[in-house]
Amino acid sequence: MGLCSHPLQKTYHMKTKFTISAILSLAITPTMALTPNASGVYEIANAQQLEEFAAIVNAGETTAHAVPTDDIDMDGIKHTPIGNSADKAFKGTWDGQFHTISCLNMEESTGSNLALFGFAGVGAKISNTIIDDLSSFFGEDKCAAFVGECIDSQEGFAEFTCLGTAAAVHAYSEDSKKGRASALVGPSDGNVAYRFTNCYNQGEVRGVKVGGMSCDAPKAVCSGCYTVTNVKKQATADAKAGNPGKVGTMVIAGVEDFVEKWGYNFFFGGSASNPTVFYPNVVDSNIKWTNYDEPAEANNHGVYKVFEETWASTGAMCWFLNNCSDENPVWGQNLDEMELYPTFVPGSLVVTKKAGSFEFENTDRTTTSAVSEISVDSREESDEIYTIQGIRVENANVPGLYIIKGKKVLVK
């Protein structure tokens, strides 16, 4: 496994990976000193505490709640997946507060469920986190940046909100039932349905069965997501590193969500024969929509054809991800600094459409990720305080997003 330098660039900029194969990763032995705060939430500030949280979940506290309080540098650390077996599948909440996990590298030639979370189940809510492109997940099956596999004995949703990655994910196997690689979340057992909201992938995904948001997930709903990547499917007989096949498809199942409708989504990648050609390689497994010559209609759930990559760099994609509005935007992009892709990080410049033309410009406003940004200097106490995930707490002692007396509040 390679080590890497801590990135200094903005989280949504692409960076360069440096590999030193002769240096082995360091295994952290958790000291189990991590304890929840008064609200019952584990605060994670560094790699040591991340591994301690993994040990806590893997010991049986599968509905635990965690909030990273800083960026986490995993340089040289051997990570144990959070939820490292099917009976320890994570069902709690993880609110990354828009922090970045850097240099999370997992590599096992016969490894499975290599991801930040190995297994997750119904009720899991994982949000507001970026895994950078100095990270990688290389194994034989069920590899992904965030969750290797979702499994549960009961039916229901797992929710993934504001997750972004530029990590490389590879799964190689001569077994046609293995080799599953996904950018964000791996396969589901069928009981766990996925709800992706405002997520992105910019990384390379290679495997026998590959996916942008996910693969092998029979039930999924997407809203306001994009993946701009090299997603490559390989023949089983050629299942080895460095020997990819043609561009594969990113599978998203067309399951209606009775709570909310789909928003605009962009799933596209470069052609293997002509890298300058971009097209949406997405298959709706229920509706079987494959007509890419026309924009999506009502039954196509907002998947739009992208004629060229400039849709991203000009701000058009950002505009559509915000449902063609600059009111309460989640996605932002600094066009003046020529940022190539939108980001959901709060404080990003809002993109608006020029009147009467298909051109876009920045306003003087910034994104708040659909949360009213209200500074609270004194921590309010109330009988009506909840985390953004809906968990009732006694007070708002920890910086983060809360619902206080029915209003969304950002406590700093």
Tab-separated table of C-alpha atoms in Angstrom:
chain	number	residue	atom	x	y	z
A	1	MET	CA	0.000	0.000	0.000
A	2	GLY	CA	1.338	3.423	-0.872
A	3	LEU	CA	1.697	6.394	1.392
A	4	CYS	CA	0.946	9.946	0.381
A	5	SER	CA	1.515	13.534	1.372
A	6	HIS	CA	-1.275	15.443	3.069
A	7	PRO	CA	-3.109	17.492	0.404
A	8	LEU	CA	-2.983	21.278	0.646
A	9	GLN	CA	-5.386	22.015	-2.178
A	10	LYS	CA	-9.114	22.540	-1.839
A	11	THR	CA	-10.945	19.306	-1.331
A	12	TYR	CA	-12.691	19.336	-4.687
A	13	HIS	CA	-9.527	19.889	-6.728
A	14	MET	CA	-7.851	16.876	-8.253
A	15	LYS	CA	-4.457	16.037	-6.755
A	16	THR	CA	-1.550	13.711	-7.578
A	17	LYS	CA	-0.829	10.439	-5.820
A	18	PHE	CA	2.698	9.444	-4.821
A	19	THR	CA	3.375	5.786	-4.051
A	20	ILE	CA	6.240	4.413	-1.968
A	21	SER	CA	5.696	0.671	-2.148
A	22	ALA	CA	8.622	-0.174	0.111
A	23	ILE	CA	7.054	1.533	3.131
A	24	LEU	CA	4.431	-0.446	4.994
A	25	SER	CA	1.375	1.030	6.623
A	26	LEU	CA	1.229	1.414	10.372
A	27	ALA	CA	-1.486	-0.419	12.253
A	28	ILE	CA	-3.143	1.549	15.020
A	29	THR	CA	-4.149	-0.486	18.057
A	30	PRO	CA	-7.197	1.288	19.489
A	31	THR	CA	-6.850	2.228	23.137
A	32	MET	CA	-10.640	2.511	23.490
A	33	ALA	CA	-10.250	5.903	25.155
A	34	LEU	CA	-12.905	7.433	22.901
A	35	THR	CA	-16.145	8.143	24.763
A	36	PRO	CA	-19.373	9.837	23.642
A	37	ASN	CA	-20.109	13.430	24.618
A	38	ALA	CA	-23.088	14.526	26.683
A	39	SER	CA	-25.331	14.174	23.628
A	40	GLY	CA	-24.206	10.605	23.032
A	41	VAL	CA	-22.121	11.469	19.955
A	42	TYR	CA	-18.535	10.328	19.364
A	43	GLU	CA	-16.321	13.255	18.295
A	44	ILE	CA	-13.491	12.174	16.014
A	45	ALA	CA	-10.522	14.492	15.503
A	46	ASN	CA	-7.790	12.231	14.053
A	47	ALA	CA	-6.879	8.818	12.655
A	48	GLN	CA	-6.408	7.274	16.105
A	49	GLN	CA	-9.935	8.198	17.132
A	50	LEU	CA	-11.336	6.987	13.802
A	51	GLU	CA	-9.870	3.542	14.488
A	52	GLU	CA	-11.202	3.657	18.047
A	53	PHE	CA	-14.675	4.393	16.680
A	54	ALA	CA	-14.347	1.452	14.276
A	55	ALA	CA	-13.458	-0.809	17.210
A	56	ILE	CA	-16.472	0.440	19.175
A	57	VAL	CA	-18.872	-0.326	16.307
A	58	ASN	CA	-17.193	-3.658	15.592
A	59	ALA	CA	-17.598	-4.603	19.255
A	60	GLY	CA	-21.364	-4.327	18.839
A	61	GLU	CA	-22.383	-0.675	19.174
A	62	THR	CA	-23.722	-0.633	15.627
A	63	THR	CA	-26.132	2.309	16.088
A	64	ALA	CA	-23.439	4.680	17.346
A	65	HIS	CA	-23.349	8.292	16.161
A	66	ALA	CA	-20.128	10.040	15.113
A	67	VAL	CA	-19.096	13.568	14.118
A	68	PRO	CA	-15.588	14.258	12.771
A	69	THR	CA	-14.427	17.596	14.140
A	70	ASP	CA	-11.461	18.062	11.756
A	71	ASP	CA	-9.956	16.723	8.551
A	72	ILE	CA	-8.533	13.231	9.102
A	73	ASP	CA	-5.156	12.256	7.648
A	74	MET	CA	-4.807	8.466	7.310
A	75	ASP	CA	-1.241	8.649	5.972
A	76	GLY	CA	0.406	5.310	6.792
A	77	ILE	CA	-2.517	4.004	8.862
A	78	LYS	CA	-3.991	0.535	8.328
A	79	HIS	CA	-7.747	1.085	8.549
A	80	THR	CA	-10.169	-1.448	9.957
A	81	PRO	CA	-13.560	-0.929	8.282
A	82	ILE	CA	-16.319	0.438	10.491
A	83	GLY	CA	-18.803	-2.437	10.623
A	84	ASN	CA	-16.405	-5.245	9.725
A	85	SER	CA	-18.936	-8.082	9.425
A	86	ALA	CA	-22.536	-8.602	8.365
A	87	ASP	CA	-23.712	-8.965	11.965
A	88	LYS	CA	-21.921	-5.739	12.887
A	89	ALA	CA	-23.305	-3.672	9.981
A	90	PHE	CA	-23.291	0.050	10.797
A	91	LYS	CA	-26.809	1.452	11.383
A	92	GLY	CA	-25.975	4.713	13.112
A	93	THR	CA	-25.190	8.203	11.823
A	94	TRP	CA	-21.957	9.699	10.554
A	95	ASP	CA	-22.013	13.463	9.912
A	96	GLY	CA	-18.629	14.455	8.509
A	97	GLN	CA	-19.402	18.184	8.772
A	98	PHE	CA	-17.785	18.566	5.303
A	99	HIS	CA	-14.361	17.420	6.493
A	100	THR	CA	-11.976	15.490	4.241
A	101	ILE	CA	-10.479	12.055	4.859
A	102	SER	CA	-7.082	11.913	3.160
A	103	CYS	CA	-4.755	9.052	2.247
A	104	LEU	CA	-7.188	6.284	3.184
A	105	ASN	CA	-5.535	3.405	1.325
A	106	MET	CA	-6.718	-0.199	1.569
A	107	GLU	CA	-5.175	-2.943	-0.560
A	108	GLU	CA	-5.611	-6.721	-0.291
A	109	SER	CA	-5.429	-8.904	-3.383
A	110	THR	CA	-8.103	-11.242	-1.967
A	111	GLY	CA	-9.791	-8.586	0.177
A	112	SER	CA	-13.522	-7.915	0.316
A	113	ASN	CA	-15.609	-5.046	1.738
A	114	LEU	CA	-12.686	-2.649	1.583
A	115	ALA	CA	-14.154	0.786	2.345
A	116	LEU	CA	-14.480	3.337	5.146
A	117	PHE	CA	-17.507	1.299	6.301
A	118	GLY	CA	-17.274	-2.421	5.548
A	119	PHE	CA	-20.980	-3.187	6.066
A	120	ALA	CA	-23.995	-0.917	6.626
A	121	GLY	CA	-27.654	-1.682	7.229
A	122	VAL	CA	-31.129	-0.178	7.304
A	123	GLY	CA	-31.172	3.148	9.134
A	124	ALA	CA	-27.563	4.076	8.393
A	125	LYS	CA	-27.133	7.770	7.597
A	126	ILE	CA	-23.718	8.739	6.248
A	127	SER	CA	-23.275	12.352	5.185
A	128	ASN	CA	-21.154	15.451	4.614
A	129	THR	CA	-17.797	13.762	3.964
A	130	ILE	CA	-15.133	13.866	1.253
A	131	ILE	CA	-12.598	11.095	0.562
A	132	ASP	CA	-9.830	12.564	-1.564
A	133	ASP	CA	-7.930	11.195	-4.563
A	134	LEU	CA	-4.911	10.387	-2.432
A	135	SER	CA	-7.039	7.451	-1.249
A	136	SER	CA	-7.538	4.059	-2.898
A	137	PHE	CA	-9.426	0.806	-2.367
A	138	PHE	CA	-7.984	-2.230	-4.167
A	139	GLY	CA	-9.285	-5.760	-3.544
A	140	GLU	CA	-11.106	-8.737	-5.005
A	141	ASP	CA	-14.744	-7.876	-4.338
A	142	LYS	CA	-17.124	-5.269	-2.879
A	143	CYS	CA	-14.710	-2.360	-2.862
A	144	ALA	CA	-15.911	1.253	-2.560
A	145	ALA	CA	-14.880	4.535	-0.980
A	146	PHE	CA	-17.630	4.749	1.644
A	147	VAL	CA	-19.482	1.422	2.111
A	148	GLY	CA	-18.439	-2.009	0.860
A	149	GLU	CA	-21.850	-3.664	1.155
A	150	CYS	CA	-25.315	-3.093	2.639
A	151	ILE	CA	-27.087	-5.990	4.280
A	152	ASP	CA	-29.982	-6.368	6.725
A	153	SER	CA	-32.653	-8.848	7.793
A	154	GLN	CA	-35.360	-6.189	7.432
A	155	GLU	CA	-36.301	-3.892	4.563
A	156	GLY	CA	-35.670	-0.159	4.551
A	157	PHE	CA	-33.398	2.665	3.409
A	158	ALA	CA	-29.787	3.563	4.018
A	159	GLU	CA	-29.176	7.248	3.296
A	160	PHE	CA	-26.095	8.834	1.713
A	161	THR	CA	-26.059	12.630	1.598
A	162	CYS	CA	-23.338	15.053	0.472
A	163	LEU	CA	-20.685	12.388	-0.038
A	164	GLY	CA	-17.877	13.041	-2.503
A	165	THR	CA	-14.874	11.037	-3.592
A	166	ALA	CA	-12.045	11.127	-6.094
A	167	ALA	CA	-10.471	7.883	-4.845
A	168	ALA	CA	-9.461	5.026	-7.118
A	169	VAL	CA	-11.527	1.851	-6.600
A	170	HIS	CA	-10.474	-1.440	-8.209
A	171	ALA	CA	-11.818	-4.988	-7.744
A	172	TYR	CA	-10.123	-7.814	-9.642
A	173	SER	CA	-11.282	-11.427	-9.725
A	174	GLU	CA	-11.441	-14.366	-12.102
A	175	ASP	CA	-14.710	-15.301	-10.398
A	176	SER	CA	-17.545	-13.688	-12.371
A	177	LYS	CA	-19.570	-13.355	-9.154
A	178	LYS	CA	-16.888	-11.156	-7.629
A	179	GLY	CA	-14.929	-8.147	-8.887
A	180	ARG	CA	-17.629	-5.657	-7.819
A	181	ALA	CA	-16.315	-2.093	-7.582
A	182	SER	CA	-18.330	1.042	-6.829
A	183	ALA	CA	-17.285	4.628	-6.353
A	184	LEU	CA	-19.440	5.300	-3.278
A	185	VAL	CA	-21.424	2.294	-2.036
A	186	GLY	CA	-21.165	-1.388	-2.950
A	187	PRO	CA	-23.881	-3.986	-3.558
A	188	SER	CA	-27.061	-4.475	-1.532
A	189	ASP	CA	-28.585	-7.751	-0.420
A	190	GLY	CA	-31.926	-6.470	-1.740
A	191	ASN	CA	-33.397	-5.567	1.636
A	192	VAL	CA	-31.466	-2.309	1.880
A	193	ALA	CA	-32.593	0.380	-0.555
A	194	TYR	CA	-30.279	3.322	-1.223
A	195	ARG	CA	-31.098	7.013	-1.166
A	196	PHE	CA	-28.310	9.141	-2.698
A	197	THR	CA	-28.706	12.908	-2.314
A	198	ASN	CA	-26.179	15.504	-3.534
A	199	CYS	CA	-23.272	13.077	-3.988
A	200	TYR	CA	-20.421	12.992	-6.504
A	201	ASN	CA	-17.610	10.842	-7.810
A	202	GLN	CA	-14.521	11.974	-9.724
A	203	GLY	CA	-12.444	8.819	-9.240
A	204	GLU	CA	-11.488	5.845	-11.380
A	205	VAL	CA	-13.528	2.658	-10.921
A	206	ARG	CA	-12.410	-0.652	-12.409
A	207	GLY	CA	-13.742	-4.153	-11.946
A	208	VAL	CA	-15.738	-7.057	-13.359
A	209	LYS	CA	-18.982	-5.298	-12.345
A	210	VAL	CA	-18.634	-1.556	-11.837
A	211	GLY	CA	-20.724	1.420	-10.777
A	212	GLY	CA	-20.542	5.157	-10.245
A	213	MET	CA	-22.881	5.664	-7.283
A	214	SER	CA	-23.241	1.919	-6.742
A	215	CYS	CA	-23.372	-1.457	-8.476
A	216	ASP	CA	-25.559	-4.499	-7.866
A	217	ALA	CA	-28.112	-2.401	-5.979
A	218	PRO	CA	-31.658	-3.407	-6.993
A	219	LYS	CA	-33.326	-0.510	-5.158
A	220	ALA	CA	-31.935	3.019	-5.285
A	221	VAL	CA	-33.060	6.625	-5.561
A	222	CYS	CA	-30.795	9.463	-6.718
A	223	SER	CA	-31.300	13.218	-6.458
A	224	GLY	CA	-28.823	15.920	-7.420
A	225	CYS	CA	-25.825	13.599	-7.985
A	226	TYR	CA	-23.066	13.379	-10.563
A	227	THR	CA	-20.198	11.124	-11.496
A	228	VAL	CA	-17.526	12.212	-13.929
A	229	THR	CA	-15.070	9.379	-14.127
A	230	ASN	CA	-13.306	6.612	-15.943
A	231	VAL	CA	-15.505	3.633	-15.122
A	232	LYS	CA	-14.072	0.550	-16.804
A	233	LYS	CA	-15.433	-2.966	-16.980
A	234	GLN	CA	-13.026	-5.829	-17.632
A	235	ALA	CA	-13.445	-9.362	-18.854
A	236	THR	CA	-13.169	-12.011	-16.140
A	237	ALA	CA	-10.291	-13.720	-17.942
A	238	ASP	CA	-8.355	-10.458	-17.952
A	239	ALA	CA	-9.043	-9.707	-14.302
A	240	LYS	CA	-5.781	-8.191	-13.250
A	241	ALA	CA	-4.414	-4.760	-12.531
A	242	GLY	CA	-3.539	-2.608	-15.529
A	243	ASN	CA	-5.694	-4.526	-17.990
A	244	PRO	CA	-9.065	-2.764	-18.131
A	245	GLY	CA	-11.653	-3.334	-20.786
A	246	LYS	CA	-14.152	-0.961	-22.316
A	247	VAL	CA	-16.045	1.682	-20.406
A	248	GLY	CA	-18.671	0.016	-18.280
A	249	THR	CA	-22.096	1.102	-17.156
A	250	MET	CA	-23.066	2.681	-13.874
A	251	VAL	CA	-26.174	0.958	-12.610
A	252	ILE	CA	-28.792	2.915	-10.701
A	253	ALA	CA	-32.140	1.243	-10.163
A	254	GLY	CA	-35.222	3.285	-10.956
A	255	VAL	CA	-37.164	2.972	-7.730
A	256	GLU	CA	-39.687	5.668	-6.890
A	257	ASP	CA	-39.285	7.375	-3.538
A	258	PHE	CA	-42.661	8.194	-2.049
A	259	VAL	CA	-41.132	10.984	0.028
A	260	GLU	CA	-39.497	13.032	-2.709
A	261	LYS	CA	-39.067	13.042	-6.471
A	262	TRP	CA	-35.776	12.652	-8.223
A	263	GLY	CA	-33.851	15.784	-9.103
A	264	TYR	CA	-31.390	16.235	-11.939
A	265	ASN	CA	-28.528	13.746	-12.039
A	266	PHE	CA	-25.465	13.495	-14.293
A	267	PHE	CA	-23.766	10.181	-14.924
A	268	PHE	CA	-21.208	10.339	-17.686
A	269	GLY	CA	-17.694	9.315	-18.588
A	270	GLY	CA	-15.175	9.350	-21.384
A	271	SER	CA	-15.310	6.972	-24.313
A	272	ALA	CA	-12.552	4.362	-24.346
A	273	SER	CA	-11.912	4.969	-28.041
A	274	ASN	CA	-12.284	8.753	-27.928
A	275	PRO	CA	-11.577	10.353	-24.513
A	276	THR	CA	-12.909	13.709	-25.732
A	277	VAL	CA	-16.417	12.304	-26.131
A	278	PHE	CA	-18.546	12.342	-23.008
A	279	TYR	CA	-21.848	10.588	-22.620
A	280	PRO	CA	-24.085	9.323	-19.808
A	281	ASN	CA	-23.322	5.666	-19.179
A	282	VAL	CA	-26.200	4.988	-16.829
A	283	VAL	CA	-28.740	2.176	-16.958
A	284	ASP	CA	-32.094	2.502	-15.214
A	285	SER	CA	-32.628	-1.130	-14.319
A	286	ASN	CA	-36.412	-0.803	-13.923
A	287	ILE	CA	-37.328	1.442	-16.828
A	288	LYS	CA	-34.522	0.385	-19.202
A	289	TRP	CA	-34.172	3.914	-20.541
A	290	THR	CA	-31.365	3.952	-23.102
A	291	ASN	CA	-32.377	6.810	-25.411
A	292	TYR	CA	-29.525	9.267	-24.914
A	293	ASP	CA	-30.441	11.344	-27.956
A	294	GLU	CA	-33.131	13.268	-26.096
A	295	PRO	CA	-33.185	14.920	-22.660
A	296	ALA	CA	-34.885	12.952	-19.929
A	297	GLU	CA	-38.634	13.032	-19.667
A	298	ALA	CA	-40.762	12.554	-16.550
A	299	ASN	CA	-40.282	8.803	-16.392
A	300	ASN	CA	-36.526	9.074	-16.771
A	301	HIS	CA	-36.006	10.616	-13.358
A	302	GLY	CA	-33.965	13.648	-14.380
A	303	VAL	CA	-30.993	11.940	-16.007
A	304	TYR	CA	-29.807	14.353	-18.697
A	305	LYS	CA	-27.530	13.803	-21.647
A	306	VAL	CA	-24.261	15.693	-21.360
A	307	PHE	CA	-23.060	16.573	-24.811
A	308	GLU	CA	-19.578	17.615	-23.760
A	309	GLU	CA	-17.504	18.019	-20.631
A	310	THR	CA	-17.890	21.807	-20.714
A	311	TRP	CA	-21.315	21.344	-19.119
A	312	ALA	CA	-19.392	20.932	-15.885
A	313	SER	CA	-16.809	23.694	-16.252
A	314	THR	CA	-19.239	26.356	-17.526
A	315	GLY	CA	-21.588	25.995	-14.549
A	316	ALA	CA	-24.447	24.356	-16.452
A	317	MET	CA	-24.235	21.122	-14.486
A	318	CYS	CA	-24.128	23.052	-11.199
A	319	TRP	CA	-27.284	24.910	-12.237
A	320	PHE	CA	-29.175	21.714	-13.012
A	321	LEU	CA	-27.962	19.986	-9.828
A	322	ASN	CA	-29.602	22.869	-7.938
A	323	ASN	CA	-32.833	22.120	-9.843
A	324	CYS	CA	-32.419	25.150	-12.116
A	325	SER	CA	-32.524	27.643	-9.267
A	326	ASP	CA	-30.161	29.831	-7.270
A	327	GLU	CA	-32.430	29.819	-4.213
A	328	ASN	CA	-31.222	27.740	-1.240
A	329	PRO	CA	-28.545	26.045	-3.366
A	330	VAL	CA	-26.605	22.992	-2.188
A	331	TRP	CA	-24.106	23.000	-5.061
A	332	GLY	CA	-21.669	25.821	-5.784
A	333	GLN	CA	-18.772	26.547	-8.109
A	334	ASN	CA	-16.304	29.414	-8.561
A	335	LEU	CA	-16.417	30.057	-12.300
A	336	ASP	CA	-13.997	33.003	-12.108
A	337	GLU	CA	-11.297	30.712	-10.719
A	338	MET	CA	-12.198	28.112	-13.375
A	339	GLU	CA	-13.149	25.359	-10.957
A	340	LEU	CA	-13.924	22.366	-13.151
A	341	TYR	CA	-16.694	20.775	-11.114
A	342	PRO	CA	-19.380	21.754	-8.593
A	343	THR	CA	-18.949	21.108	-4.884
A	344	PHE	CA	-21.394	20.883	-1.978
A	345	VAL	CA	-18.972	22.424	0.524
A	346	PRO	CA	-20.631	25.347	2.359
A	347	GLY	CA	-19.259	28.744	1.359
A	348	SER	CA	-18.979	27.951	-2.360
A	349	LEU	CA	-20.129	30.639	-4.768
A	350	VAL	CA	-23.644	30.277	-6.130
A	351	VAL	CA	-24.078	29.826	-9.894
A	352	THR	CA	-26.917	31.594	-11.689
A	353	LYS	CA	-28.146	31.589	-15.282
A	354	LYS	CA	-27.886	34.732	-17.373
A	355	ALA	CA	-31.238	35.959	-18.581
A	356	GLY	CA	-32.162	34.783	-22.061
A	357	SER	CA	-29.073	32.660	-22.688
A	358	PHE	CA	-27.530	29.333	-21.754
A	359	GLU	CA	-24.622	31.013	-19.960
A	360	PHE	CA	-23.814	31.056	-16.282
A	361	GLU	CA	-22.114	33.372	-13.797
A	362	ASN	CA	-21.466	33.650	-10.068
A	363	THR	CA	-23.569	35.712	-7.721
A	364	ASP	CA	-22.196	37.346	-4.565
A	365	ARG	CA	-23.881	34.680	-2.427
A	366	THR	CA	-22.487	31.371	-1.159
A	367	THR	CA	-23.937	27.931	-0.509
A	368	THR	CA	-25.069	26.755	2.891
A	369	SER	CA	-25.937	23.201	1.800
A	370	ALA	CA	-29.628	23.952	2.218
A	371	VAL	CA	-29.176	24.900	5.883
A	372	SER	CA	-29.852	28.362	7.253
A	373	GLU	CA	-26.487	29.488	8.560
A	374	ILE	CA	-27.152	30.956	11.992
A	375	SER	CA	-24.245	31.484	14.371
A	376	VAL	CA	-25.054	30.513	17.931
A	377	ASP	CA	-22.445	31.796	20.366
A	378	SER	CA	-24.104	30.488	23.515
A	379	ARG	CA	-25.204	26.866	23.294
A	380	GLU	CA	-28.972	26.916	23.571
A	381	GLU	CA	-30.755	24.429	25.763
A	382	SER	CA	-34.249	23.316	24.873
A	383	ASP	CA	-36.588	20.363	25.038
A	384	GLU	CA	-36.799	20.590	21.226
A	385	ILE	CA	-33.208	20.164	20.034
A	386	TYR	CA	-32.368	17.520	17.432
A	387	THR	CA	-29.349	16.725	15.312
A	388	ILE	CA	-29.770	17.159	11.577
A	389	GLN	CA	-30.282	13.382	11.419
A	390	GLY	CA	-33.305	13.689	13.741
A	391	ILE	CA	-31.648	12.435	16.930
A	392	ARG	CA	-32.954	14.220	19.996
A	393	VAL	CA	-30.255	15.729	22.232
A	394	GLU	CA	-30.361	17.666	25.488
A	395	ASN	CA	-28.333	20.619	24.208
A	396	ALA	CA	-26.285	21.871	21.257
A	397	ASN	CA	-22.860	21.616	22.869
A	398	VAL	CA	-21.035	20.305	19.821
A	399	PRO	CA	-20.540	22.495	16.718
A	400	GLY	CA	-22.672	21.237	13.869
A	401	LEU	CA	-26.127	21.301	12.308
A	402	TYR	CA	-29.176	21.156	14.559
A	403	ILE	CA	-32.937	21.583	14.444
A	404	ILE	CA	-33.809	23.942	17.305
A	405	LYS	CA	-37.460	24.746	17.853
A	406	GLY	CA	-38.272	23.579	14.351
A	407	LYS	CA	-35.543	25.617	12.610
A	408	LYS	CA	-32.279	24.488	11.053
A	409	VAL	CA	-29.341	26.052	12.909
A	410	LEU	CA	-25.603	25.880	12.331
A	411	VAL	CA	-23.849	25.967	15.717
A	412	LYS	CA	-20.241	27.131	15.464
